[in-house]
Structure formats: structure tokens, C-alpha cells
Amino acid sequence: MPVKPRGASWQAAVSHKGTRIRKDFPTKLEAEIWEAETKAALLSGKEVNPVKASKPAITLQQLFELVAETRWKGTKGEKTALINGQDVVNILGPSRAAKSLCYEDSLTIKKTVIARKRADATINRKLAAFSVLVKEALKLGELDKPFDIGLIKERNTRVRFYEDSEIEAMLKWCDEMCEDELRDYIVVSLDTGFRQGEVLKITKRDAELEDLWTYDTKAGDKRDVPLTARAREVLLRRAKPLNDPDAKLFTQKPAWYREHWKSMQSDLKMVDDHNYVPHVLRHTFVTNMLLHTDIRTVQELAGHKRIETTMRYAKTSAERKRLAIKRMSDYQGAEIGG
């Protein structure tokens, strides 16, 4: 019987006097050598002990599918974990034997993702997914010992937020281009700090409440944000013509907002700014709030689980710091004058 592939390994089989002897090998050449030597031994009358067929090697794709089903399925971060895990598999090769994983693979992942010009945090998410695959391979006995994954130290980069002049330019463009839907989306995002998915889930029922509530899928709990006068005006105006309390106030698909945002970005000559994206509206909300209240309150409004996340937004521009000091001085002046 010829040598044949079996998963990520090669299987050789020899039949003799009603007994079939099988054995798996990592390479085709090793399987062929064993087959030839075993046949020669049998023909010369030597006894060959039957070899129990070894367990087929698990491929990296099979390992990923096992982890996806047993470790990531049903978790809050399932979607992201699956994307990063499959990307790691594609980078290293789906048909790779899980038992061949090694430290050099973490370097390959780093080099590949860095070449895509992705952020440090993105690289670490890929490496974190790879770490889970390695740990599972160890538990299955595919790997003999663990090895260092080597997460990279993330650089302390400045958080991008929109200056008042940039926001003014956005709203002016929307008015001139009759982009009412995009304008309302920008205002609500700026004044609530909601993520895009949260904004698009707002219903007529939500708009009629005292505060705006949302289920924060990232933090895993609910949070409420009091509404500014202009945000309330937008929501009540959009809710007024609707009859169904569960009707969505923003009905366009995410792709629609991306396309219209890109048109605005192009017209405002901001195409070279790769951080000029809708999510920065949320960054701007947090940054603005830090000028008016304490960091713990901002943490709750933003729905950040860790205070360290909120603290990243405190590193704002010199202009904003001067503004904060000026407001404090104005307040002290008013107190003294009173």
C-alpha cells in the first residue's frame, strides 16, 4: 500500500500474514524509508512487532477550530478573538502541524502585522490569540513545553481628539451639503460618547427617557448618560414621526456612515489623517468631559472598566490645558468678586 497523507502527517502501511502494520511520520520520506525497511525485514523472515497507529497530528486550522468552539464561543470578545485567531492561522499556515509551533512563529506574526502598519495594540491582540492556541496545544500534548510569546510594549501614543475648530468644520460641511443624517450622528456621538453600534441602536423609547441608557457590550453591563440640550433635541426630533417605541432613530447601515464620512473627510482636506475616523468622536467626548468633571465620573460616563483607560485621555494638548487653567482662574475671580 503506498504512503498517503493523513492530516499534517504521512502514513505508511504494510500487510503481512493477515496483520496490517501502520505508522505515521512527519514527512513522506521518513514514511517511505520505514515502509521499505519493514517490507525487507518481513521478506527475510524477521519478526516485526505490530505498531499501533499513532494519533494523527493536529493541524493549526484544526487547533484553531477546537479553541474557537471550546474557549471563545459565547464570550463577549468572540468575534474579535475569531478574527485574530484565524489571521494567526493564515499567517503561519493552516496545514502546519500544531506540534511544530515555536518561538520563531511569534516573530513571524510580529513581522507580518508590523508590515501592515498596524498599531502595537493590534499586534498584541494577534499574539494573545496565538498564546491561547499554544496553551491549548500544550494541554493536548501536541507540544512538550511552553515558550515565550513576547508581547511588545505598547507605545504611549497621544489620543486623537477633534479640536473645536474641526468639529465646527464638520457641522458646517453637513449643513452646506444637506447631510442631516450625518450631522445628527456626529452631534449624538460627541455629546454621549457612545460607540457607533450604540448610537445605531437608539430607539424612540430610549429618546423619551430622562437619561440615555445603553448596554455596553465591551464592558458587559449597562450605563446611562444624561443628555445635553442639543443631543436631546436631535433624538426627540428624530423620534417624533415614529409610531413604534422600538423603532431605531438612525436607520442607515454602518457602511453608509463610513462612505459619507469619507466624502466629508475628502472635502475638508483631511484624507492624509488616518485617525480622522468616526470613533474619534468618542475620544473627543471623553477629552471634553475631563475639562469639566473628575476622572471617576468620566470613567463611568464612558463605560471604561479600568481607570487607566480613562487616564490616557488626560494627556491632551497644551491648548486644552491652558483652557482648563483659564476656567479655574475665571471661577476664582468670580468667587473673589462675589
PDB file of C-alpha atoms in Angstrom, residues 221-332:
ATOM      1  CA  ASP A 221     -23.057  45.964  31.710  1.00  0.00           C
ATOM      2  CA  LYS A 222     -25.454  48.890  31.347  1.00  0.00           C
ATOM      3  CA  ARG A 223     -24.540  52.522  31.635  1.00  0.00           C
ATOM      4  CA  ASP A 224     -26.536  55.731  31.448  1.00  0.00           C
ATOM      5  CA  VAL A 225     -25.525  59.143  30.114  1.00  0.00           C
ATOM      6  CA  PRO A 226     -27.529  62.328  30.807  1.00  0.00           C
ATOM      7  CA  LEU A 227     -28.333  64.196  27.600  1.00  0.00           C
ATOM      8  CA  THR A 228     -27.149  67.645  26.584  1.00  0.00           C
ATOM      9  CA  ALA A 229     -29.788  70.032  25.282  1.00  0.00           C
ATOM     10  CA  ARG A 230     -28.665  69.648  21.672  1.00  0.00           C
ATOM     11  CA  ALA A 231     -28.445  65.835  21.844  1.00  0.00           C
ATOM     12  CA  ARG A 232     -31.953  65.670  23.342  1.00  0.00           C
ATOM     13  CA  GLU A 233     -33.243  67.954  20.581  1.00  0.00           C
ATOM     14  CA  VAL A 234     -31.794  65.637  17.930  1.00  0.00           C
ATOM     15  CA  LEU A 235     -33.248  62.469  19.470  1.00  0.00           C
ATOM     16  CA  LEU A 236     -36.731  63.902  20.138  1.00  0.00           C
ATOM     17  CA  ARG A 237     -36.879  65.357  16.633  1.00  0.00           C
ATOM     18  CA  ARG A 238     -35.970  62.015  15.079  1.00  0.00           C
ATOM     19  CA  ALA A 239     -38.341  60.128  17.377  1.00  0.00           C
ATOM     20  CA  LYS A 240     -41.385  62.360  16.810  1.00  0.00           C
ATOM     21  CA  PRO A 241     -42.575  60.931  13.441  1.00  0.00           C
ATOM     22  CA  LEU A 242     -42.144  57.305  14.604  1.00  0.00           C
ATOM     23  CA  ASN A 243     -45.032  55.246  15.990  1.00  0.00           C
ATOM     24  CA  ASP A 244     -43.222  52.100  17.133  1.00  0.00           C
ATOM     25  CA  PRO A 245     -41.490  52.625  20.520  1.00  0.00           C
ATOM     26  CA  ASP A 246     -38.781  50.177  19.437  1.00  0.00           C
ATOM     27  CA  ALA A 247     -38.136  51.872  16.086  1.00  0.00           C
ATOM     28  CA  LYS A 248     -34.493  52.839  15.538  1.00  0.00           C
ATOM     29  CA  LEU A 249     -33.723  56.562  15.245  1.00  0.00           C
ATOM     30  CA  PHE A 250     -30.725  56.002  12.969  1.00  0.00           C
ATOM     31  CA  THR A 251     -31.672  53.584  10.202  1.00  0.00           C
ATOM     32  CA  GLN A 252     -28.651  53.608   7.904  1.00  0.00           C
ATOM     33  CA  LYS A 253     -26.111  50.778   7.831  1.00  0.00           C
ATOM     34  CA  PRO A 254     -22.583  51.388   9.217  1.00  0.00           C
ATOM     35  CA  ALA A 255     -21.240  51.383   5.637  1.00  0.00           C
ATOM     36  CA  TRP A 256     -23.433  54.394   4.815  1.00  0.00           C
ATOM     37  CA  TYR A 257     -21.857  56.460   7.585  1.00  0.00           C
ATOM     38  CA  ARG A 258     -18.353  55.385   6.511  1.00  0.00           C
ATOM     39  CA  GLU A 259     -18.985  56.445   2.918  1.00  0.00           C
ATOM     40  CA  HIS A 260     -20.478  59.831   3.795  1.00  0.00           C
ATOM     41  CA  TRP A 261     -17.772  60.436   6.394  1.00  0.00           C
ATOM     42  CA  LYS A 262     -15.115  59.801   3.744  1.00  0.00           C
ATOM     43  CA  SER A 263     -16.769  62.356   1.460  1.00  0.00           C
ATOM     44  CA  MET A 264     -16.631  64.914   4.261  1.00  0.00           C
ATOM     45  CA  GLN A 265     -13.026  63.959   5.051  1.00  0.00           C
ATOM     46  CA  SER A 266     -12.056  64.468   1.417  1.00  0.00           C
ATOM     47  CA  ASP A 267     -13.791  67.839   1.096  1.00  0.00           C
ATOM     48  CA  LEU A 268     -12.202  69.059   4.342  1.00  0.00           C
ATOM     49  CA  LYS A 269      -8.728  68.042   3.082  1.00  0.00           C
ATOM     50  CA  MET A 270      -8.204  65.517   5.885  1.00  0.00           C
ATOM     51  CA  VAL A 271      -7.504  62.391   3.797  1.00  0.00           C
ATOM     52  CA  ASP A 272      -3.888  62.222   4.983  1.00  0.00           C
ATOM     53  CA  ASP A 273      -5.013  61.974   8.607  1.00  0.00           C
ATOM     54  CA  HIS A 274      -5.614  58.238   9.058  1.00  0.00           C
ATOM     55  CA  ASN A 275      -7.029  58.866  12.537  1.00  0.00           C
ATOM     56  CA  TYR A 276      -9.769  61.103  11.186  1.00  0.00           C
ATOM     57  CA  VAL A 277     -12.457  58.484  11.815  1.00  0.00           C
ATOM     58  CA  PRO A 278     -15.913  58.416  13.475  1.00  0.00           C
ATOM     59  CA  HIS A 279     -14.657  56.606  16.594  1.00  0.00           C
ATOM     60  CA  VAL A 280     -12.586  59.677  17.494  1.00  0.00           C
ATOM     61  CA  LEU A 281     -15.899  61.389  18.291  1.00  0.00           C
ATOM     62  CA  ARG A 282     -15.976  59.162  21.383  1.00  0.00           C
ATOM     63  CA  HIS A 283     -12.385  60.144  22.230  1.00  0.00           C
ATOM     64  CA  THR A 284     -13.443  63.784  21.942  1.00  0.00           C
ATOM     65  CA  PHE A 285     -16.356  63.268  24.326  1.00  0.00           C
ATOM     66  CA  VAL A 286     -14.058  61.809  26.986  1.00  0.00           C
ATOM     67  CA  THR A 287     -11.428  64.512  26.476  1.00  0.00           C
ATOM     68  CA  ASN A 288     -14.040  67.278  26.763  1.00  0.00           C
ATOM     69  CA  MET A 289     -15.581  65.756  29.881  1.00  0.00           C
ATOM     70  CA  LEU A 290     -12.204  65.756  31.622  1.00  0.00           C
ATOM     71  CA  LEU A 291     -12.233  69.559  31.391  1.00  0.00           C
ATOM     72  CA  HIS A 292     -15.467  69.740  33.356  1.00  0.00           C
ATOM     73  CA  THR A 293     -15.502  66.946  35.927  1.00  0.00           C
ATOM     74  CA  ASP A 294     -13.394  64.413  37.816  1.00  0.00           C
ATOM     75  CA  ILE A 295     -11.834  61.358  36.187  1.00  0.00           C
ATOM     76  CA  ARG A 296     -14.013  58.842  38.066  1.00  0.00           C
ATOM     77  CA  THR A 297     -17.188  60.434  36.718  1.00  0.00           C
ATOM     78  CA  VAL A 298     -15.752  60.425  33.209  1.00  0.00           C
ATOM     79  CA  GLN A 299     -14.847  56.760  33.613  1.00  0.00           C
ATOM     80  CA  GLU A 300     -18.477  55.938  34.413  1.00  0.00           C
ATOM     81  CA  LEU A 301     -19.844  58.074  31.575  1.00  0.00           C
ATOM     82  CA  ALA A 302     -17.514  56.409  29.068  1.00  0.00           C
ATOM     83  CA  GLY A 303     -18.088  52.926  30.454  1.00  0.00           C
ATOM     84  CA  HIS A 304     -14.384  52.235  30.911  1.00  0.00           C
ATOM     85  CA  LYS A 305     -13.720  49.229  33.121  1.00  0.00           C
ATOM     86  CA  ARG A 306     -10.242  50.422  34.050  1.00  0.00           C
ATOM     87  CA  ILE A 307      -9.362  53.924  35.251  1.00  0.00           C
ATOM     88  CA  GLU A 308      -6.082  53.590  33.309  1.00  0.00           C
ATOM     89  CA  THR A 309      -8.052  53.677  30.062  1.00  0.00           C
ATOM     90  CA  THR A 310      -9.665  56.979  31.022  1.00  0.00           C
ATOM     91  CA  MET A 311      -6.328  58.386  32.141  1.00  0.00           C
ATOM     92  CA  ARG A 312      -4.960  58.038  28.605  1.00  0.00           C
ATOM     93  CA  TYR A 313      -7.344  60.818  27.561  1.00  0.00           C
ATOM     94  CA  ALA A 314      -5.989  63.168  30.212  1.00  0.00           C
ATOM     95  CA  LYS A 315      -2.829  63.688  28.135  1.00  0.00           C
ATOM     96  CA  THR A 316      -4.350  66.374  25.936  1.00  0.00           C
ATOM     97  CA  SER A 317      -2.952  69.315  24.027  1.00  0.00           C
ATOM     98  CA  ALA A 318      -1.286  72.302  25.646  1.00  0.00           C
ATOM     99  CA  GLU A 319      -4.158  74.455  24.395  1.00  0.00           C
ATOM    100  CA  ARG A 320      -6.697  72.411  26.365  1.00  0.00           C
ATOM    101  CA  LYS A 321      -4.562  72.533  29.490  1.00  0.00           C
ATOM    102  CA  ARG A 322      -4.375  76.326  29.231  1.00  0.00           C
ATOM    103  CA  LEU A 323      -8.131  76.447  28.779  1.00  0.00           C
ATOM    104  CA  ALA A 324      -8.637  74.386  31.935  1.00  0.00           C
ATOM    105  CA  ILE A 325      -6.413  76.759  33.944  1.00  0.00           C
ATOM    106  CA  LYS A 326      -8.202  79.795  32.483  1.00  0.00           C
ATOM    107  CA  ARG A 327     -11.579  78.402  33.528  1.00  0.00           C
ATOM    108  CA  MET A 328     -10.301  77.806  37.045  1.00  0.00           C
ATOM    109  CA  SER A 329      -8.942  81.373  37.150  1.00  0.00           C
ATOM    110  CA  ASP A 330     -12.267  82.764  35.919  1.00  0.00           C
ATOM    111  CA  TYR A 331     -14.069  80.782  38.604  1.00  0.00           C
ATOM    112  CA  GLN A 332     -11.681  82.037  41.307  1.00  0.00           C
TER     113      GLN A 332
END
